[in-house]
Coordinates of C-alpha atoms in Angstrom, one line a residue:
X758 CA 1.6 23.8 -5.3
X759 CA -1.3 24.1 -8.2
X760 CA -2.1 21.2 -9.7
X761 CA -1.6 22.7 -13.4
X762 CA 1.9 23.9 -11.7
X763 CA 2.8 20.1 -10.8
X764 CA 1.9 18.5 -14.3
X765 CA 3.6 21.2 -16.0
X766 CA 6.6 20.5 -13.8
X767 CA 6.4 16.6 -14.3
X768 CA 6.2 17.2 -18.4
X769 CA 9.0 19.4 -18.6
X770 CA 11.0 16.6 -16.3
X771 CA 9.5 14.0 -18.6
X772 CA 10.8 15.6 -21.5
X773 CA 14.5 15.5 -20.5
X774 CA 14.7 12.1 -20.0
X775 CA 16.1 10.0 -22.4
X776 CA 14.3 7.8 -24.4
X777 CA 14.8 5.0 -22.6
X778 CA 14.1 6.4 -19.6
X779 CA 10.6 7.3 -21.0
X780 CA 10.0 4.1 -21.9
X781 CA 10.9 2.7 -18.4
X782 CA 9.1 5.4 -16.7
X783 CA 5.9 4.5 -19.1
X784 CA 6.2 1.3 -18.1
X785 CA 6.2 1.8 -14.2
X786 CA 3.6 4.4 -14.7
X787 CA 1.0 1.7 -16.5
X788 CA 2.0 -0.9 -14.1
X789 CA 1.3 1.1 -10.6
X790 CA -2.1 2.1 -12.6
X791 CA -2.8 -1.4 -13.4
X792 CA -2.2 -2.2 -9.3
X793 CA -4.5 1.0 -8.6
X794 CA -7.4 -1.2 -10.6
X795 CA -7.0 -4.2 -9.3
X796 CA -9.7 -5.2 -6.5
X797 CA -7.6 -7.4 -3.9
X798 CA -10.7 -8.9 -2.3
X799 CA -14.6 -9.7 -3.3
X800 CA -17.2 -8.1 -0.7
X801 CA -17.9 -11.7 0.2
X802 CA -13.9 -12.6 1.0
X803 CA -14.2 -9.0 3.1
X804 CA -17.8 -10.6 4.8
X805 CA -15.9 -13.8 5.4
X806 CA -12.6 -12.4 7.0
X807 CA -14.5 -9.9 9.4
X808 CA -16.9 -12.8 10.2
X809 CA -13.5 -15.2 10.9
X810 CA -12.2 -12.0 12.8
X811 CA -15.7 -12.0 14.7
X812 CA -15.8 -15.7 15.2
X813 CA -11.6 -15.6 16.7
X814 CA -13.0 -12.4 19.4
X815 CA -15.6 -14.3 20.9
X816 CA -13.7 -17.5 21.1
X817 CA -10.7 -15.8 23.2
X818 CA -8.3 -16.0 20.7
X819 CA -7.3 -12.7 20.7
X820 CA -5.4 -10.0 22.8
X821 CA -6.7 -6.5 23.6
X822 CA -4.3 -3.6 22.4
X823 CA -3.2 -3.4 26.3
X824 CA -2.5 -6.7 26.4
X825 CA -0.2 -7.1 23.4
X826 CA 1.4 -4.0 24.3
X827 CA 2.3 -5.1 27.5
X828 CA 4.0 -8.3 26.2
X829 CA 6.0 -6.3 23.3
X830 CA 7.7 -4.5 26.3
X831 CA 8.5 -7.5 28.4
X832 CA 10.0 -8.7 25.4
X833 CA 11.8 -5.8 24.4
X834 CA 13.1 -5.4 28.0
X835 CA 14.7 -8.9 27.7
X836 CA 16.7 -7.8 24.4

């Protein structure tokens, strides 16, 4: 579907609403917008989880993908 097609369909829906239901929908739509801004993490909190990540690999803390897999069935087959 065209772009130009989709708003034109979302105004005309917009406009049947009533006017409370604009307002809530106005109010969802600044609030996921506000969340789309929002950086979760700093490039240094980023830096310091992959170097925590790094630091829990080389210390064995882990499981490989096999591994985990593995265990998920042997759990599952006990259910």
């Amino acid at each position: 579907m065209d772009a130009n097609v989709s708003v034109n369909y979302l105004w005309h829906l917009a406009q049947s609403l009533s006017p409370d239901n604009k307002r809530w929908l106005a109010d969802r739509l600044y609030k996921a917008a506000e969340e789309e801004e929002e950086t979760p993490y700093t490039m240094e909190e980023i830096h310091a989880m992959v170097d925590d990540s790094d630091a829990e690999i080389a210390a064995g803390q882990t499981l490989s993908a096999e591994e985990a897999h593995r265990r998920m069935k042997e759990f599952i087959a006990t259910l």
